[in-house]
Amino acid sequence: MIYRFLRATLTLALLATASAFQVWHDVNRYDVHGNECVYREKTDVVCSQVCVAELSNCPPSLRPSCPDGQLFCADGDCHDECTEEIQAQNPCHCSRSGGKLPSEAQDLIPCLAIPNVTIQQFHPWNSQNDIRNACGAEANITDQSKTVGVWGKSWLGGDIAAVWAECPAAPSPNYKYTESYWIAVYAVNGALALLILIWSVYKGFAEQSVRAATSGKVGSIRDKSADSSDGVAAGSGRSMGDNMAEKPVFGSTPKDALTESRSGSVDMAMPNNRLSGYSDSILGTVCVWSIAVVTILWICFLGVWTADYYGSLPGKHSGVLYSLAYENDFLELATFLILWGITFVILIVLYVLQPHLRNYFRLLALPAKGEYVCVVRPLHEIKVTETSVNWLQVHINVLTEWLQAAMSRDKEYTTCPVERTSEGRLYFTYQCTRYVLDEQTQQYAPYEFDLGSGHRGLIDQAGGLSSTEASYRLELVGPNFIEVKVPNIFGAFARELVSFFYLYQFIFLWAFYFYAYWQVGLVDTCVILLSATIKVVLRLQSERRLKQMAEQEETIAVKRDGEWAQVSTRDLVTGDVIEVTSGAHMSCDCILLSGNAIMNESSLTGEPLPIRKFPLRIDDGHYSVTGAGKMSTLFAGTIVSQVQPVTKAADSLESDRVLALVRFTGTMSDKGQLVRRILFPNPISFIFNEQMRIVTCILLLYAVFIMAMSAYLYQSNPVAVVLYGACAVAQLLSPLLPAALVIGQSVAATRLRKKKIYCVDPQRIMTAGKVQILCADKTGTLTKEGLEFYGGRCIDETSGRFAAFSGDLLSTSRRFQQAVASCHSVADLDGQLIGNPVDIEQFRASNATIDPQPEYLDAIQTPADSGLGTIHVVRRFQFVHARASMSVVILDA
């Protein structure tokens, strides 16, 4: 053991003191013992020509002797006549002519060729001397080191009477850069650069006045959850941009009436949106189209060089490899790599500048004067990660955020065309919401009409609106219709293929197609297109389902000018009074003014049981949708299962119709905000995405290492460095990586579908796969379905104490039986009891029934053996969670 330790220590010490370096592409001269290597003989070695000024100076064995009538010509053979063409083939000129031929070589002529020789001991590190010695010996040349020189190194003169025609390598062909295709490149790109320069100068001068006017001022969109103004009368309207001005233009709105119902809204609570105005310019439009055309031309030019690599160009270049590069493969490859890199840079630059490119080629204008308005919305990424994050993840997240900010990916840029209403008012539509120009503040903001919050004030609006007022409000808030634009299949593919990963895949697969790797490139392309098709189809299906859910239009009875009229739900505005009918789909948020309604809210809340809604009471109460007012609110997207008019009521509006007051329309409604959040979500980063960033960074660092190693190993060949490095990067960050993820998610979705589990967004499967703990609040439903009425204990009227427990309801007091039968909010929907499960089981225990045609709020028909008769519910006080109780006022008939 000690011996092994000492030996290892000595070995490490020797290694620490040793120094060595590698010599690439050179043959070893010595073996491991330091002895010079011995090589086998080399046969059939070609000898260089011996060149002289006079044939008499040729070695005797190489002096030419031609038959009678023939001449020895400069090509080294005998001919009948030495023509100029034959003389031009002089091997002693080394394929040079004119000014490229050295003066010392102009008079050289060849001797006879030396036969091929065999070298007994050939030394690769000294090959030229071995060949000269063997060829000299074959030609009986003595003392050749002094009498025979080398072409280009030692010429005739002195003792040197002959020259070995060891021609230096011919210079590699290169472009003159006057070729037609290069001239076209100069012309096209130069014209584009000049056009952009002219536009930049023109844009700078044209925008001076606008920039001076907007100096220090930033347009913004302030949504209603950010408003903090106070009190006006019910029915007033206001712009949600009023808080940007010192004086409100359209009035103001009570703070609690605005913010209370939208406290949970994500999309409407974004006060940091910024606005910029732009106007079109013919020159700018020409620049945009020119950039698009030149980009396409660059891609086509890259395709031309790819076809030339395979000799597939038409015309005179057909069948000729590398014809554009003077048939030189090295020059062809170097040219392609340069063009490939330029195209890659162009595509990446266009991708980075995509949010700003179109508006840069428009003229900046005030938002109120521009033809377009650009809305900049900050994106707040929602991170769903583990509680503990390591330092590497933290630093990579910081780097990612910096890159996103540098590439303008931390904000969403949306350019909207400015339009005019029928009355000439300017507006634009952003995220399905109309933003109207405030003439005084010169700012755009969504418009909202406040109905007030007092019960009496809301009920006083039961008379409806006039047609003039309704038209005015419709102009300001826009139609009650959420339009979801679903692109066609070509537009969907274009939207999908402009992401960074597809650009990355495109550029690297093109390199595969070029460098005789087209089979692999073709397979990869098919896989990528397949994954893109799957993503496009799934996204289109989701968008079409969302379109069906969001776009809803029906005909409804509306009270206008004191008369009932049939109006499209698209034309409903805040303040309209509508009739609620059974089976109707609510297209807006409403407040129930008269009558009862049973609503199916499963599309919004997921609750399968219908909910009973009650009208506002005529009192001094305060309406709040987050409080008791929720039981009087009909939400957009819900379905009316049943209605019940109330013609006699002590504390609510009496009417032979079920009336509702329109509160919010379009994207201002709860359904509209839900659709808006689906259409325009904030990005979500799950733990998988966070970890993928770490993996990507590690692979990028390894790719840099590979590039550095290739540069070190191929020091004399930059083309090999770039090609090897590009192929290495393509293998490390495979272009098939996104496709593999998509296909894996699709396969997982298919397997789940076989188990009756449906997934609209396959990307969420990875999120679901990381779930370790599931918390459910429906424990009663999960354990046992349904409730049972156990019994009750009544108050003894004589003693004031609790009586004994009784499981028989008929044996209890009369008042207790009346309370069990009437103190609830149960309704009868086509023979099915609707309401709270506790209320339903309580009502069933009374064996009573509900009269479908009540004289008051409700009429309860008790069993004949109870002796209670008919119980009329005159007034109902809803269940209060704070007191855990409710009460009713009844008329004992």
mmCIF file with all atom_site columns, C-alpha atoms in Angstrom, residues 467-590:
data_model
loop_
_atom_site.group_PDB
_atom_site.id
_atom_site.type_symbol
_atom_site.label_atom_id
_atom_site.label_alt_id
_atom_site.label_comp_id
_atom_site.label_asym_id
_atom_site.label_entity_id
_atom_site.label_seq_id
_atom_site.pdbx_PDB_ins_code
_atom_site.Cartn_x
_atom_site.Cartn_y
_atom_site.Cartn_z
_atom_site.occupancy
_atom_site.B_iso_or_equiv
_atom_site.pdbx_formal_charge
_atom_site.auth_seq_id
_atom_site.auth_comp_id
_atom_site.auth_asym_id
_atom_site.auth_atom_id
_atom_site.pdbx_PDB_model_num
ATOM 1   C CA . SER A 1 467 ? -83.696 56.419 -27.426 1.00 0.00 ? 467 SER A CA 1
ATOM 2   C CA . THR A 1 468 ? -81.496 59.524 -27.604 1.00 0.00 ? 468 THR A CA 1
ATOM 3   C CA . GLU A 1 469 ? -79.748 58.759 -24.328 1.00 0.00 ? 469 GLU A CA 1
ATOM 4   C CA . ALA A 1 470 ? -79.314 55.114 -25.298 1.00 0.00 ? 470 ALA A CA 1
ATOM 5   C CA . SER A 1 471 ? -77.708 56.108 -28.617 1.00 0.00 ? 471 SER A CA 1
ATOM 6   C CA . TYR A 1 472 ? -75.392 58.530 -26.824 1.00 0.00 ? 472 TYR A CA 1
ATOM 7   C CA . ARG A 1 473 ? -74.280 55.869 -24.374 1.00 0.00 ? 473 ARG A CA 1
ATOM 8   C CA . LEU A 1 474 ? -73.858 53.288 -27.117 1.00 0.00 ? 474 LEU A CA 1
ATOM 9   C CA . GLU A 1 475 ? -71.545 55.671 -28.950 1.00 0.00 ? 475 GLU A CA 1
ATOM 10  C CA . LEU A 1 476 ? -69.355 56.055 -25.858 1.00 0.00 ? 476 LEU A CA 1
ATOM 11  C CA . VAL A 1 477 ? -69.158 52.490 -24.537 1.00 0.00 ? 477 VAL A CA 1
ATOM 12  C CA . GLY A 1 478 ? -69.523 50.603 -27.798 1.00 0.00 ? 478 GLY A CA 1
ATOM 13  C CA . PRO A 1 479 ? -71.725 47.623 -28.622 1.00 0.00 ? 479 PRO A CA 1
ATOM 14  C CA . ASN A 1 480 ? -72.472 44.949 -26.062 1.00 0.00 ? 480 ASN A CA 1
ATOM 15  C CA . PHE A 1 481 ? -70.594 42.380 -28.107 1.00 0.00 ? 481 PHE A CA 1
ATOM 16  C CA . ILE A 1 482 ? -67.164 40.832 -27.531 1.00 0.00 ? 482 ILE A CA 1
ATOM 17  C CA . GLU A 1 483 ? -65.651 40.091 -30.913 1.00 0.00 ? 483 GLU A CA 1
ATOM 18  C CA . VAL A 1 484 ? -63.046 37.313 -30.840 1.00 0.00 ? 484 VAL A CA 1
ATOM 19  C CA . LYS A 1 485 ? -60.964 37.339 -34.000 1.00 0.00 ? 485 LYS A CA 1
ATOM 20  C CA . VAL A 1 486 ? -59.867 33.860 -35.035 1.00 0.00 ? 486 VAL A CA 1
ATOM 21  C CA . PRO A 1 487 ? -57.344 33.830 -37.905 1.00 0.00 ? 487 PRO A CA 1
ATOM 22  C CA . ASN A 1 488 ? -57.636 31.479 -40.830 1.00 0.00 ? 488 ASN A CA 1
ATOM 23  C CA . ILE A 1 489 ? -55.286 28.521 -41.123 1.00 0.00 ? 489 ILE A CA 1
ATOM 24  C CA . PHE A 1 490 ? -52.633 30.504 -43.020 1.00 0.00 ? 490 PHE A CA 1
ATOM 25  C CA . GLY A 1 491 ? -52.731 33.377 -40.546 1.00 0.00 ? 491 GLY A CA 1
ATOM 26  C CA . ALA A 1 492 ? -52.524 30.923 -37.644 1.00 0.00 ? 492 ALA A CA 1
ATOM 27  C CA . PHE A 1 493 ? -49.431 29.292 -39.162 1.00 0.00 ? 493 PHE A CA 1
ATOM 28  C CA . ALA A 1 494 ? -47.837 32.696 -39.796 1.00 0.00 ? 494 ALA A CA 1
ATOM 29  C CA . ARG A 1 495 ? -48.496 33.681 -36.162 1.00 0.00 ? 495 ARG A CA 1
ATOM 30  C CA . GLU A 1 496 ? -46.962 30.436 -34.939 1.00 0.00 ? 496 GLU A CA 1
ATOM 31  C CA . LEU A 1 497 ? -43.858 30.482 -37.139 1.00 0.00 ? 497 LEU A CA 1
ATOM 32  C CA . VAL A 1 498 ? -42.615 33.984 -36.242 1.00 0.00 ? 498 VAL A CA 1
ATOM 33  C CA . SER A 1 499 ? -41.389 32.968 -32.792 1.00 0.00 ? 499 SER A CA 1
ATOM 34  C CA . PHE A 1 500 ? -37.672 32.847 -31.970 1.00 0.00 ? 500 PHE A CA 1
ATOM 35  C CA . PHE A 1 501 ? -37.381 29.064 -31.869 1.00 0.00 ? 501 PHE A CA 1
ATOM 36  C CA . TYR A 1 502 ? -38.767 28.687 -35.370 1.00 0.00 ? 502 TYR A CA 1
ATOM 37  C CA . LEU A 1 503 ? -36.247 31.243 -36.652 1.00 0.00 ? 503 LEU A CA 1
ATOM 38  C CA . TYR A 1 504 ? -33.509 29.279 -34.897 1.00 0.00 ? 504 TYR A CA 1
ATOM 39  C CA . GLN A 1 505 ? -34.749 26.048 -36.427 1.00 0.00 ? 505 GLN A CA 1
ATOM 40  C CA . PHE A 1 506 ? -35.055 27.623 -39.876 1.00 0.00 ? 506 PHE A CA 1
ATOM 41  C CA . ILE A 1 507 ? -31.505 28.944 -39.983 1.00 0.00 ? 507 ILE A CA 1
ATOM 42  C CA . PHE A 1 508 ? -29.824 25.776 -38.704 1.00 0.00 ? 508 PHE A CA 1
ATOM 43  C CA . LEU A 1 509 ? -31.860 23.457 -40.878 1.00 0.00 ? 509 LEU A CA 1
ATOM 44  C CA . TRP A 1 510 ? -30.787 25.551 -43.865 1.00 0.00 ? 510 TRP A CA 1
ATOM 45  C CA . ALA A 1 511 ? -27.173 24.773 -42.961 1.00 0.00 ? 511 ALA A CA 1
ATOM 46  C CA . PHE A 1 512 ? -28.113 21.081 -42.961 1.00 0.00 ? 512 PHE A CA 1
ATOM 47  C CA . TYR A 1 513 ? -29.652 21.418 -46.409 1.00 0.00 ? 513 TYR A CA 1
ATOM 48  C CA . PHE A 1 514 ? -26.528 23.091 -47.746 1.00 0.00 ? 514 PHE A CA 1
ATOM 49  C CA . TYR A 1 515 ? -23.746 20.890 -46.472 1.00 0.00 ? 515 TYR A CA 1
ATOM 50  C CA . ALA A 1 516 ? -24.883 17.535 -47.951 1.00 0.00 ? 516 ALA A CA 1
ATOM 51  C CA . TYR A 1 517 ? -26.987 16.846 -44.840 1.00 0.00 ? 517 TYR A CA 1
ATOM 52  C CA . TRP A 1 518 ? -30.317 17.418 -46.521 1.00 0.00 ? 518 TRP A CA 1
ATOM 53  C CA . GLN A 1 519 ? -31.732 14.004 -45.591 1.00 0.00 ? 519 GLN A CA 1
ATOM 54  C CA . VAL A 1 520 ? -31.525 14.805 -41.883 1.00 0.00 ? 520 VAL A CA 1
ATOM 55  C CA . GLY A 1 521 ? -32.723 18.352 -42.550 1.00 0.00 ? 521 GLY A CA 1
ATOM 56  C CA . LEU A 1 522 ? -35.751 17.019 -44.420 1.00 0.00 ? 522 LEU A CA 1
ATOM 57  C CA . VAL A 1 523 ? -36.717 14.674 -41.571 1.00 0.00 ? 523 VAL A CA 1
ATOM 58  C CA . ASP A 1 524 ? -36.253 17.448 -38.989 1.00 0.00 ? 524 ASP A CA 1
ATOM 59  C CA . THR A 1 525 ? -38.348 19.818 -41.084 1.00 0.00 ? 525 THR A CA 1
ATOM 60  C CA . CYS A 1 526 ? -41.193 17.308 -41.282 1.00 0.00 ? 526 CYS A CA 1
ATOM 61  C CA . VAL A 1 527 ? -41.117 16.781 -37.502 1.00 0.00 ? 527 VAL A CA 1
ATOM 62  C CA . ILE A 1 528 ? -41.096 20.535 -36.837 1.00 0.00 ? 528 ILE A CA 1
ATOM 63  C CA . LEU A 1 529 ? -43.965 21.158 -39.252 1.00 0.00 ? 529 LEU A CA 1
ATOM 64  C CA . LEU A 1 530 ? -45.916 18.326 -37.642 1.00 0.00 ? 530 LEU A CA 1
ATOM 65  C CA . SER A 1 531 ? -45.476 19.807 -34.168 1.00 0.00 ? 531 SER A CA 1
ATOM 66  C CA . ALA A 1 532 ? -46.368 23.277 -35.464 1.00 0.00 ? 532 ALA A CA 1
ATOM 67  C CA . THR A 1 533 ? -49.502 21.862 -37.090 1.00 0.00 ? 533 THR A CA 1
ATOM 68  C CA . ILE A 1 534 ? -50.555 20.205 -33.822 1.00 0.00 ? 534 ILE A CA 1
ATOM 69  C CA . LYS A 1 535 ? -50.074 23.457 -31.900 1.00 0.00 ? 535 LYS A CA 1
ATOM 70  C CA . VAL A 1 536 ? -51.938 25.485 -34.516 1.00 0.00 ? 536 VAL A CA 1
ATOM 71  C CA . VAL A 1 537 ? -54.884 23.067 -34.640 1.00 0.00 ? 537 VAL A CA 1
ATOM 72  C CA . LEU A 1 538 ? -55.212 22.900 -30.853 1.00 0.00 ? 538 LEU A CA 1
ATOM 73  C CA . ARG A 1 539 ? -55.006 26.673 -30.535 1.00 0.00 ? 539 ARG A CA 1
ATOM 74  C CA . LEU A 1 540 ? -57.567 27.243 -33.281 1.00 0.00 ? 540 LEU A CA 1
ATOM 75  C CA . GLN A 1 541 ? -59.951 24.798 -31.631 1.00 0.00 ? 541 GLN A CA 1
ATOM 76  C CA . SER A 1 542 ? -59.627 26.625 -28.310 1.00 0.00 ? 542 SER A CA 1
ATOM 77  C CA . GLU A 1 543 ? -60.111 30.020 -29.947 1.00 0.00 ? 543 GLU A CA 1
ATOM 78  C CA . ARG A 1 544 ? -63.187 28.850 -31.831 1.00 0.00 ? 544 ARG A CA 1
ATOM 79  C CA . ARG A 1 545 ? -64.728 27.488 -28.631 1.00 0.00 ? 545 ARG A CA 1
ATOM 80  C CA . LEU A 1 546 ? -63.962 30.782 -26.931 1.00 0.00 ? 546 LEU A CA 1
ATOM 81  C CA . LYS A 1 547 ? -65.495 32.645 -29.862 1.00 0.00 ? 547 LYS A CA 1
ATOM 82  C CA . GLN A 1 548 ? -68.708 30.649 -29.503 1.00 0.00 ? 548 GLN A CA 1
ATOM 83  C CA . MET A 1 549 ? -68.790 31.412 -25.789 1.00 0.00 ? 549 MET A CA 1
ATOM 84  C CA . ALA A 1 550 ? -67.969 35.116 -26.096 1.00 0.00 ? 550 ALA A CA 1
ATOM 85  C CA . GLU A 1 551 ? -69.896 36.192 -29.173 1.00 0.00 ? 551 GLU A CA 1
ATOM 86  C CA . GLN A 1 552 ? -73.539 36.151 -28.140 1.00 0.00 ? 552 GLN A CA 1
ATOM 87  C CA . GLU A 1 553 ? -76.392 38.052 -29.718 1.00 0.00 ? 553 GLU A CA 1
ATOM 88  C CA . GLU A 1 554 ? -80.116 37.664 -29.131 1.00 0.00 ? 554 GLU A CA 1
ATOM 89  C CA . THR A 1 555 ? -83.278 39.742 -29.326 1.00 0.00 ? 555 THR A CA 1
ATOM 90  C CA . ILE A 1 556 ? -84.596 41.010 -26.017 1.00 0.00 ? 556 ILE A CA 1
ATOM 91  C CA . ALA A 1 557 ? -87.424 43.235 -24.732 1.00 0.00 ? 557 ALA A CA 1
ATOM 92  C CA . VAL A 1 558 ? -86.052 46.644 -23.675 1.00 0.00 ? 558 VAL A CA 1
ATOM 93  C CA . LYS A 1 559 ? -87.923 49.610 -22.262 1.00 0.00 ? 559 LYS A CA 1
ATOM 94  C CA . ARG A 1 560 ? -87.142 52.673 -24.383 1.00 0.00 ? 560 ARG A CA 1
ATOM 95  C CA . ASP A 1 561 ? -89.072 55.949 -24.308 1.00 0.00 ? 561 ASP A CA 1
ATOM 96  C CA . GLY A 1 562 ? -91.502 54.340 -21.841 1.00 0.00 ? 562 GLY A CA 1
ATOM 97  C CA . GLU A 1 563 ? -92.445 51.608 -24.329 1.00 0.00 ? 563 GLU A CA 1
ATOM 98  C CA . TRP A 1 564 ? -91.313 48.009 -24.668 1.00 0.00 ? 564 TRP A CA 1
ATOM 99  C CA . ALA A 1 565 ? -89.372 47.281 -27.857 1.00 0.00 ? 565 ALA A CA 1
ATOM 100 C CA . GLN A 1 566 ? -87.504 44.286 -29.244 1.00 0.00 ? 566 GLN A CA 1
ATOM 101 C CA . VAL A 1 567 ? -83.808 45.207 -29.430 1.00 0.00 ? 567 VAL A CA 1
ATOM 102 C CA . SER A 1 568 ? -80.660 43.232 -30.163 1.00 0.00 ? 568 SER A CA 1
ATOM 103 C CA . THR A 1 569 ? -78.518 42.526 -27.123 1.00 0.00 ? 569 THR A CA 1
ATOM 104 C CA . ARG A 1 570 ? -75.655 44.113 -29.091 1.00 0.00 ? 570 ARG A CA 1
ATOM 105 C CA . ASP A 1 571 ? -77.361 47.519 -28.588 1.00 0.00 ? 571 ASP A CA 1
ATOM 106 C CA . LEU A 1 572 ? -77.822 47.268 -24.816 1.00 0.00 ? 572 LEU A CA 1
ATOM 107 C CA . VAL A 1 573 ? -76.184 50.004 -22.728 1.00 0.00 ? 573 VAL A CA 1
ATOM 108 C CA . THR A 1 574 ? -75.778 50.737 -19.046 1.00 0.00 ? 574 THR A CA 1
ATOM 109 C CA . GLY A 1 575 ? -79.078 51.997 -17.619 1.00 0.00 ? 575 GLY A CA 1
ATOM 110 C CA . ASP A 1 576 ? -81.347 50.009 -19.952 1.00 0.00 ? 576 ASP A CA 1
ATOM 111 C CA . VAL A 1 577 ? -84.254 48.162 -18.351 1.00 0.00 ? 577 VAL A CA 1
ATOM 112 C CA . ILE A 1 578 ? -84.840 44.718 -19.832 1.00 0.00 ? 578 ILE A CA 1
ATOM 113 C CA . GLU A 1 579 ? -87.359 41.931 -19.342 1.00 0.00 ? 579 GLU A CA 1
ATOM 114 C CA . VAL A 1 580 ? -85.841 38.696 -18.067 1.00 0.00 ? 580 VAL A CA 1
ATOM 115 C CA . THR A 1 581 ? -87.450 35.590 -19.557 1.00 0.00 ? 581 THR A CA 1
ATOM 116 C CA . SER A 1 582 ? -86.959 31.885 -18.956 1.00 0.00 ? 582 SER A CA 1
ATOM 117 C CA . GLY A 1 583 ? -84.286 30.261 -21.105 1.00 0.00 ? 583 GLY A CA 1
ATOM 118 C CA . ALA A 1 584 ? -82.556 33.552 -21.923 1.00 0.00 ? 584 ALA A CA 1
ATOM 119 C CA . HIS A 1 585 ? -78.774 33.872 -21.951 1.00 0.00 ? 585 HIS A CA 1
ATOM 120 C CA . MET A 1 586 ? -77.660 36.932 -20.022 1.00 0.00 ? 586 MET A CA 1
ATOM 121 C CA . SER A 1 587 ? -75.432 39.070 -22.231 1.00 0.00 ? 587 SER A CA 1
ATOM 122 C CA . CYS A 1 588 ? -74.653 41.725 -19.614 1.00 0.00 ? 588 CYS A CA 1
ATOM 123 C CA . ASP A 1 589 ? -74.467 42.201 -15.864 1.00 0.00 ? 589 ASP A CA 1
ATOM 124 C CA . CYS A 1 590 ? -77.835 43.311 -14.505 1.00 0.00 ? 590 CYS A CA 1
#
